[in-house]
């Protein structure tokens, strides 16, 4: 894969199409003096205008009309929040400008994940700095879990009842879970899901690649992992399966078992569990011949594919094994393509088709048989793999043993993944101190007992910056 293929987000309850965004978007922003805190809450839908009272009416008539309007407004608000209706970001531009000016103070608070200082800053800034989509996006980028929890609950007095909407669309066309998936923050994803975020929302708008589910973001960015880029042939990562063979499949599966890929597969696994019609998403990668993407999704989501929960919303019998369904579809597709090529009398094309599908079928069969044991081994890796003093050769030997137990890699040939190493100098001095303290604590825990609580936050930074070029 090249860097151009990465999924990078800009600094109805299902897919919200661009047309729907345009229809529900406001015609113009409110001016600063005319905006209210309630109007700027991105959770709320646009309210109906207050009807002017008759000019000759007495005060009681005006009061009654105002009360009727407030009752109508409350009813709309209650319905919106109860059904989690998604509306596009309608935050006035001046509010986002004010947030930008606040970032030098906000960012250090989020890096420390100090929810008390976050609330204090929020209260001091007063009107115009509600938990807007941009504010919440910054919380997710810094993986500030405590601040995110406070923002999602909205119970703190400093918030005056306002809270972050886990299903908003930002002005750039993506949702909170898209950002969390890009950050590979499993804890943030779990937090958003607990507060009602939907995993079946797609990007929309000119600022992003349209139609991307959260699962797409996680899978496609996982395939940009430095170890995959360095060890696999680049043309095999981005071209169709005709340039790959079974040895390539073996190497790919071994690489995915390395502890440095755990958090990425954990993210894909979690999102796959909550994605409707998972087989349809898998078939997109199979149809396009993206073998690395197919392997990532197959291995991470093998449990859901195997049990049939991946197609619970489709017309397919949910008791069927998804591996069997995909295998049958590939065989059927291969038959149709072979017949078509025979009709046009192209003797070379059928062999290419057979090679493509043979490689895919080998991958699917391998993960169908050995996937459960491979997945269990991957899950057993620690959350902080950088303190796991196990060499890559030991991990590869264990993965090879699992495959041999299921009838693969019987030749005994060694899988050569090359000399893999992360990007260097990716942490600040403060993060380096936290990393060193964690390593010491893990080492001491083997002899002295439980691990002491240490400043958190560096692990996710280290994982992303060590293996991604951006």
Short mmCIF file of C-alpha atoms in Angstrom, two decimals:
data_model
loop_
_atom_site.label_atom_id
_atom_site.label_comp_id
_atom_site.label_asym_id
_atom_site.label_seq_id
_atom_site.Cartn_x
_atom_site.Cartn_y
_atom_site.Cartn_z
CA UNK A 1 0.00 0.00 0.00
CA UNK A 2 1.16 3.54 -0.63
CA UNK A 3 0.62 6.47 1.68
CA UNK A 4 -1.96 7.81 -0.75
CA UNK A 5 -4.21 4.88 0.19
CA UNK A 6 -4.38 5.76 3.85
CA UNK A 7 -7.62 6.81 5.48
CA UNK A 8 -6.79 10.07 7.21
CA UNK A 9 -9.49 12.30 8.64
CA UNK A 10 -9.19 16.10 8.33
CA UNK A 11 -7.59 18.21 11.21
CA UNK A 12 -30.49 8.37 8.84
CA UNK A 13 -29.07 6.34 11.86
CA UNK A 14 -27.41 4.42 9.05
CA UNK A 15 -25.46 6.15 6.28
CA UNK A 16 -26.12 9.88 6.24
CA UNK A 17 -25.89 10.86 2.60
CA UNK A 18 -24.63 14.21 1.46
CA UNK A 19 -28.08 15.16 0.20
CA UNK A 20 -29.50 14.63 3.68
CA UNK A 21 -26.78 16.79 5.14
CA UNK A 22 -27.56 19.63 2.76
CA UNK A 23 -31.29 19.39 3.41
CA UNK A 24 -30.96 19.62 7.17
CA UNK A 25 -28.09 22.12 7.30
CA UNK A 26 -28.89 25.68 8.37
CA UNK A 27 -29.01 28.32 5.68
CA UNK A 28 -26.73 30.65 7.58
CA UNK A 29 -24.80 30.83 10.83
CA UNK A 30 -26.13 32.81 13.72
CA UNK A 31 -24.24 35.95 14.55
CA UNK A 32 -22.37 36.02 17.82
CA UNK A 33 -24.79 38.27 19.65
CA UNK A 34 -27.81 36.32 18.40
CA UNK A 35 -26.68 32.79 19.32
CA UNK A 36 -27.73 31.08 22.48
CA UNK A 37 -26.13 28.19 24.33
CA UNK A 38 -29.16 26.06 23.55
CA UNK A 39 -28.96 26.81 19.81
CA UNK A 40 -25.27 25.89 19.73
CA UNK A 41 -25.78 22.45 21.29
CA UNK A 42 -24.95 20.14 18.34
CA UNK A 43 -27.27 17.49 19.77
CA UNK A 44 -30.37 19.57 19.12
CA UNK A 45 -32.30 19.79 15.85
CA UNK A 46 -33.20 23.18 14.35
CA UNK A 47 -36.19 24.62 16.19
CA UNK A 48 -39.31 26.14 14.60
CA UNK A 49 -39.39 29.94 14.70
CA UNK A 50 -41.47 31.56 17.37
CA UNK A 51 -44.64 32.91 15.80
CA UNK A 52 -45.11 36.64 16.46
CA UNK A 53 -48.22 37.54 18.41
CA UNK A 54 -50.94 39.85 17.12
CA UNK A 55 -49.84 43.46 17.55
CA UNK A 56 -53.02 44.39 19.35
CA UNK A 57 -53.07 41.38 21.67
CA UNK A 58 -52.67 41.84 25.40
CA UNK A 59 -49.77 40.47 27.47
CA UNK A 60 -51.64 37.26 28.36
CA UNK A 61 -51.90 36.31 24.68
CA UNK A 62 -48.15 36.86 24.16
CA UNK A 63 -47.37 34.78 27.26
CA UNK A 64 -49.62 31.96 26.05
CA UNK A 65 -48.00 31.95 22.58
CA UNK A 66 -44.52 31.90 24.14
CA UNK A 67 -45.51 28.99 26.38
CA UNK A 68 -46.90 27.07 23.42
CA UNK A 69 -43.69 27.64 21.49
CA UNK A 70 -41.56 26.50 24.43
CA UNK A 71 -43.70 23.37 24.81
CA UNK A 72 -43.31 22.62 21.10
CA UNK A 73 -39.57 23.19 21.37
CA UNK A 74 -39.25 20.86 24.37
CA UNK A 75 -41.22 18.14 22.55
CA UNK A 76 -38.94 18.34 19.51
CA UNK A 77 -35.87 18.27 21.75
CA UNK A 78 -37.13 15.25 23.72
CA UNK A 79 -37.90 13.31 20.53
CA UNK A 80 -34.53 14.16 19.04
CA UNK A 81 -32.56 13.06 22.06
CA UNK A 82 -34.64 9.93 22.58
CA UNK A 83 -34.11 8.72 19.00
CA UNK A 84 -30.56 10.08 18.61
CA UNK A 85 -31.39 11.80 15.36
CA UNK A 86 -28.18 12.76 13.61
CA UNK A 87 -27.89 16.35 12.46
CA UNK A 88 -24.89 17.95 10.74
CA UNK A 89 -22.69 20.29 12.71
CA UNK A 90 -24.48 23.62 12.94
CA UNK A 91 -22.08 25.31 15.33
CA UNK A 92 -21.65 29.00 14.44
CA UNK A 93 -18.30 29.77 12.85
CA UNK A 94 -17.31 32.22 15.58
CA UNK A 95 -17.58 29.42 18.16
CA UNK A 96 -15.07 27.27 16.28
CA UNK A 97 -12.80 30.30 15.98
CA UNK A 98 -13.04 30.79 19.75
CA UNK A 99 -12.17 27.12 20.28
CA UNK A 100 -9.10 27.48 18.06
CA UNK A 101 -7.88 30.32 20.26
CA UNK A 102 -8.47 28.16 23.33
CA UNK A 103 -6.48 25.16 22.04
CA UNK A 104 -3.13 26.25 23.57
CA UNK A 105 -4.78 25.94 27.00
CA UNK A 106 -7.10 23.05 26.17
CA UNK A 107 -4.59 20.65 24.59
CA UNK A 108 -2.30 20.29 27.67
CA UNK A 109 -5.38 19.64 29.80
CA UNK A 110 -6.55 16.89 27.45
CA UNK A 111 -3.06 15.39 27.28
CA UNK A 112 -3.19 15.04 31.08
CA UNK A 113 -6.83 13.92 30.83
CA UNK A 114 -7.73 16.19 33.74
CA UNK A 115 -11.52 16.38 33.70
CA UNK A 116 -11.55 18.88 36.58
CA UNK A 117 -9.31 21.32 34.73
CA UNK A 118 -11.36 20.69 31.58
CA UNK A 119 -14.57 21.65 33.39
CA UNK A 120 -12.88 24.65 34.96
CA UNK A 121 -11.73 25.90 31.57
CA UNK A 122 -15.14 25.19 30.12
CA UNK A 123 -16.84 27.24 32.86
CA UNK A 124 -14.38 30.14 32.61
CA UNK A 125 -14.90 30.50 28.87
CA UNK A 126 -18.62 30.81 29.40
CA UNK A 127 -21.07 31.16 26.53
CA UNK A 128 -19.95 30.05 23.12
CA UNK A 129 -17.78 27.13 24.15
CA UNK A 130 -20.24 24.27 24.50
CA UNK A 131 -19.12 20.72 23.80
CA UNK A 132 -19.25 21.20 20.07
CA UNK A 133 -18.17 18.59 17.53
CA UNK A 134 -14.76 20.26 17.24
CA UNK A 135 -14.27 20.28 21.01
CA UNK A 136 -15.19 16.61 21.30
CA UNK A 137 -13.00 15.73 18.33
CA UNK A 138 -10.01 17.21 20.15
CA UNK A 139 -10.89 15.13 23.22
CA UNK A 140 -10.82 11.97 21.12
CA UNK A 141 -7.57 12.90 19.37
CA UNK A 142 -5.85 13.18 22.76
CA UNK A 143 -7.56 9.98 23.97
CA UNK A 144 -8.75 11.88 27.05
CA UNK A 145 -11.08 9.20 28.36
CA UNK A 146 -12.07 10.90 31.62
CA UNK A 147 -12.87 14.16 29.83
CA UNK A 148 -14.84 12.24 27.20
CA UNK A 149 -16.84 10.45 29.89
CA UNK A 150 -17.72 13.73 31.59
CA UNK A 151 -18.66 15.28 28.25
CA UNK A 152 -20.88 12.36 27.24
CA UNK A 153 -22.72 12.21 30.58
CA UNK A 154 -23.26 15.97 30.85
CA UNK A 155 -24.00 15.79 34.59
CA UNK A 156 -21.32 18.18 35.81
CA UNK A 157 -22.78 21.52 36.99
CA UNK A 158 -20.26 23.40 34.86
CA UNK A 159 -21.90 21.99 31.71
CA UNK A 160 -25.36 23.37 32.51
CA UNK A 161 -26.99 20.25 31.11
CA UNK A 162 -25.07 20.27 27.83
CA UNK A 163 -23.34 17.10 26.68
CA UNK A 164 -21.53 15.70 23.69
CA UNK A 165 -23.56 13.79 21.12
CA UNK A 166 -21.84 10.48 20.25
CA UNK A 167 -23.56 10.43 16.85
CA UNK A 168 -22.94 13.90 15.51
CA UNK A 169 -21.43 14.54 12.09
CA UNK A 170 -18.63 17.07 12.16
CA UNK A 171 -18.32 19.88 9.66
CA UNK A 172 -15.83 17.67 7.82
CA UNK A 173 -18.26 14.78 7.35
CA UNK A 174 -17.17 12.15 9.85
CA UNK A 175 -18.34 10.95 13.28
CA UNK A 176 -16.64 10.49 16.69
CA UNK A 177 -16.17 6.77 16.15
CA UNK A 178 -14.36 7.43 12.88
CA UNK A 179 -11.80 9.50 14.78
CA UNK A 180 -11.53 6.91 17.56
CA UNK A 181 -11.04 4.17 14.96
CA UNK A 182 -8.30 6.20 13.30
CA UNK A 183 -6.62 6.58 16.70
CA UNK A 184 -6.97 2.81 17.40
CA UNK A 185 -8.27 3.64 20.87
CA UNK A 186 -10.23 0.57 21.95
CA UNK A 187 -11.18 2.18 25.28
CA UNK A 188 -12.53 5.30 23.58
CA UNK A 189 -14.51 3.19 21.11
CA UNK A 190 -16.01 1.16 23.96
CA UNK A 191 -16.92 4.37 25.81
CA UNK A 192 -18.67 5.83 22.76
CA UNK A 193 -20.54 2.59 22.11
CA UNK A 194 -21.77 2.50 25.72
CA UNK A 195 -23.21 5.98 25.26
CA UNK A 196 -25.16 5.06 22.14
CA UNK A 197 -22.72 5.64 19.29
CA UNK A 198 -23.57 3.70 16.14
CA UNK A 199 -20.89 1.67 14.37
CA UNK A 200 -22.83 1.78 11.11
CA UNK A 201 -22.36 5.40 10.15
CA UNK A 202 -20.57 6.42 6.98
CA UNK A 203 -18.59 9.50 6.06
CA UNK A 204 -20.20 12.03 3.73
CA UNK A 205 -19.22 15.33 2.20
CA UNK A 206 -16.48 16.84 0.04
CA UNK A 207 -13.87 16.98 2.83
CA UNK A 208 -13.59 13.18 3.26
CA UNK A 209 -13.68 9.98 1.25
CA UNK A 210 -17.40 9.30 1.15
CA UNK A 211 -19.05 6.10 2.28
CA UNK A 212 -16.39 4.93 4.75
CA UNK A 213 -17.63 2.92 7.69
CA UNK A 214 -15.63 2.91 10.92
CA UNK A 215 -14.54 -0.63 10.07
CA UNK A 216 -13.05 0.57 6.78
CA UNK A 217 -10.96 3.17 8.59
CA UNK A 218 -9.57 0.60 11.03
CA UNK A 219 -8.86 -2.11 8.45
CA UNK A 220 -7.28 0.13 5.84
CA UNK A 221 -5.09 1.96 8.32
CA UNK A 222 -3.99 -1.34 9.88
CA UNK A 223 -2.67 -2.33 6.46
CA UNK A 224 -0.39 0.73 6.61
CA UNK A 225 1.42 -0.65 9.66
CA UNK A 226 5.16 -0.25 9.19
CA UNK A 227 5.85 -3.95 9.69
CA UNK A 228 3.44 -4.88 6.91
CA UNK A 229 4.84 -2.18 4.65
CA UNK A 230 8.45 -3.20 5.29
CA UNK A 231 8.09 -6.97 5.14
CA UNK A 232 5.55 -7.53 2.39
CA UNK A 233 6.14 -6.71 -1.24
CA UNK A 234 4.55 -3.34 -1.93
CA UNK A 235 3.04 -4.44 -5.23
CA UNK A 236 1.40 -7.41 -3.49
CA UNK A 237 -0.16 -5.09 -0.92
CA UNK A 238 -1.92 -2.97 -3.50
CA UNK A 239 -2.41 -5.19 -6.53
CA UNK A 240 -4.72 -8.11 -7.02
CA UNK A 241 -4.11 -11.62 -5.78
CA UNK A 242 -2.48 -12.78 -9.00
CA UNK A 243 0.89 -11.56 -7.70
CA UNK A 244 0.50 -13.33 -4.36
CA UNK A 245 0.90 -16.97 -3.49
CA UNK A 246 0.53 -19.26 -0.48
CA UNK A 247 3.95 -18.26 0.88
CA UNK A 248 2.78 -14.67 0.88
CA UNK A 249 -0.33 -15.72 2.81
CA UNK A 250 1.81 -17.52 5.40
CA UNK A 251 4.07 -14.50 5.86
CA UNK A 252 1.09 -12.16 6.19
CA UNK A 253 -0.56 -14.33 8.84
CA UNK A 254 2.70 -14.59 10.80
CA UNK A 255 3.13 -10.81 10.74
CA UNK A 256 -0.38 -10.28 12.07
CA UNK A 257 0.52 -12.42 15.10
CA UNK A 258 3.26 -10.02 16.24
CA UNK A 259 2.46 -8.20 19.51
CA UNK A 260 3.02 -4.81 17.87
CA UNK A 261 -0.14 -5.35 15.82
CA UNK A 262 -2.37 -6.32 18.75
CA UNK A 263 -4.08 -2.96 19.37
CA UNK A 264 -4.84 -2.62 15.66
CA UNK A 265 -6.46 -6.03 15.42
CA UNK A 266 -8.26 -5.40 18.73
CA UNK A 267 -9.78 -2.28 17.17
CA UNK A 268 -10.90 -4.10 14.04
CA UNK A 269 -12.35 -6.95 16.13
CA UNK A 270 -14.38 -4.58 18.31
CA UNK A 271 -15.80 -2.61 15.40
CA UNK A 272 -16.56 -5.79 13.43
CA UNK A 273 -18.64 -7.03 16.36
CA UNK A 274 -20.92 -3.98 16.03
CA UNK A 275 -20.98 -3.71 12.23
CA UNK A 276 -24.11 -4.86 10.41
CA UNK A 277 -23.76 -7.11 7.36
CA UNK A 278 -20.09 -7.79 8.02
CA UNK A 279 -19.88 -10.28 5.15
CA UNK A 280 -20.81 -7.52 2.72
CA UNK A 281 -17.87 -5.43 3.96
CA UNK A 282 -15.55 -8.44 3.73
CA UNK A 283 -16.72 -9.16 0.21
CA UNK A 284 -15.70 -5.64 -0.87
CA UNK A 285 -12.06 -6.45 -0.09
CA UNK A 286 -12.31 -9.93 -1.63
CA UNK A 287 -13.90 -8.60 -4.80
CA UNK A 288 -11.16 -5.98 -5.17
CA UNK A 289 -8.42 -8.55 -4.56
CA UNK A 290 -7.08 -6.76 -1.45
CA UNK A 291 -5.55 -9.78 0.22
CA UNK A 292 -3.95 -7.90 3.15
CA UNK A 293 -7.26 -6.17 3.98
CA UNK A 294 -9.09 -9.49 3.66
CA UNK A 295 -6.61 -11.19 6.01
CA UNK A 296 -6.87 -8.44 8.64
CA UNK A 297 -10.66 -8.53 8.69
CA UNK A 298 -10.89 -12.33 8.49
CA UNK A 299 -8.48 -12.89 11.36
CA UNK A 300 -9.79 -10.14 13.64
CA UNK A 301 -13.47 -10.90 13.02
CA UNK A 302 -13.23 -14.68 12.59
CA UNK A 303 -15.39 -15.33 15.67
CA UNK A 304 -18.28 -13.23 14.36
CA UNK A 305 -17.90 -14.63 10.85
CA UNK A 306 -17.84 -18.20 12.15
CA UNK A 307 -20.93 -17.89 14.35
CA UNK A 308 -23.06 -16.21 11.73
CA UNK A 309 -23.55 -12.99 13.72
CA UNK A 310 -21.91 -11.05 10.91
CA UNK A 311 -25.05 -11.18 8.78
CA UNK A 312 -27.74 -10.85 11.42
CA UNK A 313 -29.48 -8.03 9.53
CA UNK A 314 -29.42 -9.72 6.14
CA UNK A 315 -31.72 -12.30 4.62
CA UNK A 316 -29.03 -14.97 4.99
CA UNK A 317 -29.66 -17.69 7.55
CA UNK A 318 -27.83 -16.38 10.63
CA UNK A 319 -26.94 -19.94 11.68
CA UNK A 320 -24.72 -20.48 8.64
CA UNK A 321 -20.95 -20.27 8.94
CA UNK A 322 -19.78 -17.10 7.22
CA UNK A 323 -16.63 -18.85 5.99
CA UNK A 324 -18.77 -21.35 4.11
CA UNK A 325 -20.84 -18.56 2.58
CA UNK A 326 -17.78 -16.64 1.38
CA UNK A 327 -16.13 -19.78 0.01
CA UNK A 328 -19.28 -20.68 -1.89
CA UNK A 329 -19.52 -17.16 -3.32
CA UNK A 330 -15.90 -17.23 -4.54
CA UNK A 331 -16.35 -20.63 -6.17
CA UNK A 332 -19.55 -19.44 -7.85
CA UNK A 333 -17.85 -16.24 -9.03
CA UNK A 334 -14.91 -18.25 -10.38
CA UNK A 335 -17.27 -20.53 -12.32
CA UNK A 336 -19.08 -17.60 -13.90
CA UNK A 337 -15.84 -15.85 -14.83
CA UNK A 338 -14.36 -19.03 -16.31
CA UNK A 339 -17.45 -19.58 -18.43
CA UNK A 340 -17.34 -15.98 -19.62
CA UNK A 341 -13.69 -16.30 -20.63
CA UNK A 342 -14.37 -19.55 -22.46
CA UNK A 343 -17.10 -17.82 -24.41
CA UNK A 344 -14.69 -15.15 -25.64
CA UNK A 345 -12.06 -17.88 -26.22
CA UNK A 346 -9.35 -16.26 -24.08
CA UNK A 347 -7.24 -19.23 -23.01
CA UNK A 348 -4.96 -17.23 -20.71
CA UNK A 349 -7.57 -15.43 -18.65
CA UNK A 350 -9.09 -18.46 -16.86
CA UNK A 351 -5.74 -19.46 -15.35
CA UNK A 352 -5.28 -15.97 -13.93
CA UNK A 353 -8.76 -16.06 -12.45
CA UNK A 354 -8.07 -19.45 -10.93
CA UNK A 355 -4.82 -18.20 -9.37
CA UNK A 356 -6.59 -15.20 -7.86
CA UNK A 357 -9.32 -17.27 -6.33
CA UNK A 358 -7.01 -20.09 -5.28
CA UNK A 359 -4.99 -17.66 -3.17
CA UNK A 360 -8.11 -16.22 -1.57
CA UNK A 361 -9.54 -19.67 -0.91
CA UNK A 362 -6.25 -20.72 0.72
CA UNK A 363 -6.37 -17.69 3.02
CA UNK A 364 -10.01 -18.28 3.93
CA UNK A 365 -9.46 -21.98 4.57
CA UNK A 366 -6.39 -21.26 6.72
CA UNK A 367 -8.18 -18.77 8.95
CA UNK A 368 -11.31 -20.92 9.03
CA UNK A 369 -9.26 -23.77 10.51
CA UNK A 370 -6.55 -22.02 12.52
CA UNK A 371 -8.14 -18.60 13.09
CA UNK A 372 -9.55 -19.33 16.54
CA UNK A 373 -6.19 -20.47 17.93
CA UNK A 374 -4.32 -17.65 16.21
CA UNK A 375 -6.79 -15.11 17.57
CA UNK A 376 -6.47 -16.53 21.09
CA UNK A 377 -2.70 -16.21 20.86
CA UNK A 378 -2.95 -12.61 19.65
CA UNK A 379 -5.38 -11.68 22.43
CA UNK A 380 -2.96 -13.14 24.99
CA UNK A 381 -0.36 -10.51 24.11
CA UNK A 382 -0.14 -7.74 26.74
CA UNK A 383 -1.76 -4.39 26.06
CA UNK A 384 1.70 -2.87 26.24
CA UNK A 385 3.68 -5.15 23.89
CA UNK A 386 6.82 -3.05 24.16
CA UNK A 387 7.59 -4.51 27.60
CA UNK A 388 7.04 -8.09 26.44
CA UNK A 389 10.55 -9.44 26.19
CA UNK A 390 9.79 -12.05 23.54
CA UNK A 391 11.69 -12.02 20.29
CA UNK A 392 9.96 -11.97 16.94
CA UNK A 393 11.47 -15.37 16.20
CA UNK A 394 9.67 -16.87 19.21
CA UNK A 395 6.37 -15.37 18.10
CA UNK A 396 6.86 -16.68 14.57
CA UNK A 397 7.70 -20.15 15.87
CA UNK A 398 4.51 -20.17 17.95
CA UNK A 399 2.42 -19.03 14.96
CA UNK A 400 4.05 -21.70 12.76
CA UNK A 401 3.27 -24.35 15.38
CA UNK A 402 -0.40 -23.32 15.41
CA UNK A 403 -0.56 -23.54 11.62
CA UNK A 404 1.16 -26.95 11.61
CA UNK A 405 -1.37 -28.24 14.12
CA UNK A 406 -4.05 -27.40 11.58
CA UNK A 407 -2.25 -28.90 8.59
CA UNK A 408 -0.33 -25.88 7.28
CA UNK A 409 3.39 -25.05 6.96
CA UNK A 410 4.34 -28.73 7.12
CA UNK A 411 7.50 -28.13 5.07
CA UNK A 412 9.13 -26.59 8.12
CA UNK A 413 10.58 -23.69 6.15
CA UNK A 414 11.39 -20.61 8.20
CA UNK A 415 9.23 -17.54 7.61
CA UNK A 416 11.52 -14.63 6.84
CA UNK A 417 9.98 -11.28 7.81
CA UNK A 418 13.19 -9.32 7.62
CA UNK A 419 14.70 -7.03 10.23
CA UNK A 420 11.67 -5.12 11.43
CA UNK A 421 11.98 -1.99 13.54
CA UNK A 422 9.65 0.91 14.44
CA UNK A 423 10.14 4.56 13.65
CA UNK A 424 12.49 6.18 16.14
CA UNK A 425 12.28 9.24 18.42
CA UNK A 426 8.51 9.37 18.46
CA UNK A 427 7.89 10.25 22.13
CA UNK A 428 8.36 13.41 24.15
CA UNK A 429 10.65 13.39 27.19
CA UNK A 430 7.65 13.15 29.52
CA UNK A 431 6.22 10.20 27.60
CA UNK A 432 9.63 8.53 27.60
CA UNK A 433 9.75 8.77 31.39
CA UNK A 434 6.31 7.17 31.62
CA UNK A 435 7.40 4.41 29.23
CA UNK A 436 10.53 3.67 31.28
CA UNK A 437 8.49 3.60 34.49
CA UNK A 438 6.05 1.12 32.92
CA UNK A 439 8.86 -1.16 31.83
CA UNK A 440 10.37 -1.13 35.34
CA UNK A 441 6.95 -1.75 36.90
CA UNK A 442 6.22 -4.71 34.61
CA UNK A 443 9.60 -6.22 35.42
CA UNK A 444 9.11 -5.76 39.16
CA UNK A 445 5.57 -7.14 39.04
CA UNK A 446 6.89 -10.57 38.11
CA UNK A 447 8.52 -10.78 41.54
CA UNK A 448 6.73 -8.29 43.78
CA UNK A 449 3.07 -8.40 42.79
CA UNK A 450 0.57 -5.98 41.16
CA UNK A 451 1.74 -3.22 38.84
CA UNK A 452 1.73 0.26 40.30
CA UNK A 453 -0.42 2.87 38.63
CA UNK A 454 1.65 4.95 36.22
CA UNK A 455 0.96 7.99 34.10
CA UNK A 456 -0.98 6.74 31.11
CA UNK A 457 -1.40 7.95 27.58
CA UNK A 458 2.01 7.25 26.10
CA UNK A 459 1.14 3.72 24.94
CA UNK A 460 -1.30 4.76 22.23
CA UNK A 461 0.97 7.59 21.08
CA UNK A 462 3.90 5.20 20.93
CA UNK A 463 1.97 2.58 18.97
CA UNK A 464 0.72 5.00 16.33
CA UNK A 465 3.85 7.09 15.96
CA UNK A 466 6.12 4.04 15.93
CA UNK A 467 4.33 2.34 13.06
CA UNK A 468 2.60 5.04 11.01
CA UNK A 469 4.26 7.74 8.93
CA UNK A 470 1.77 10.45 9.92
#
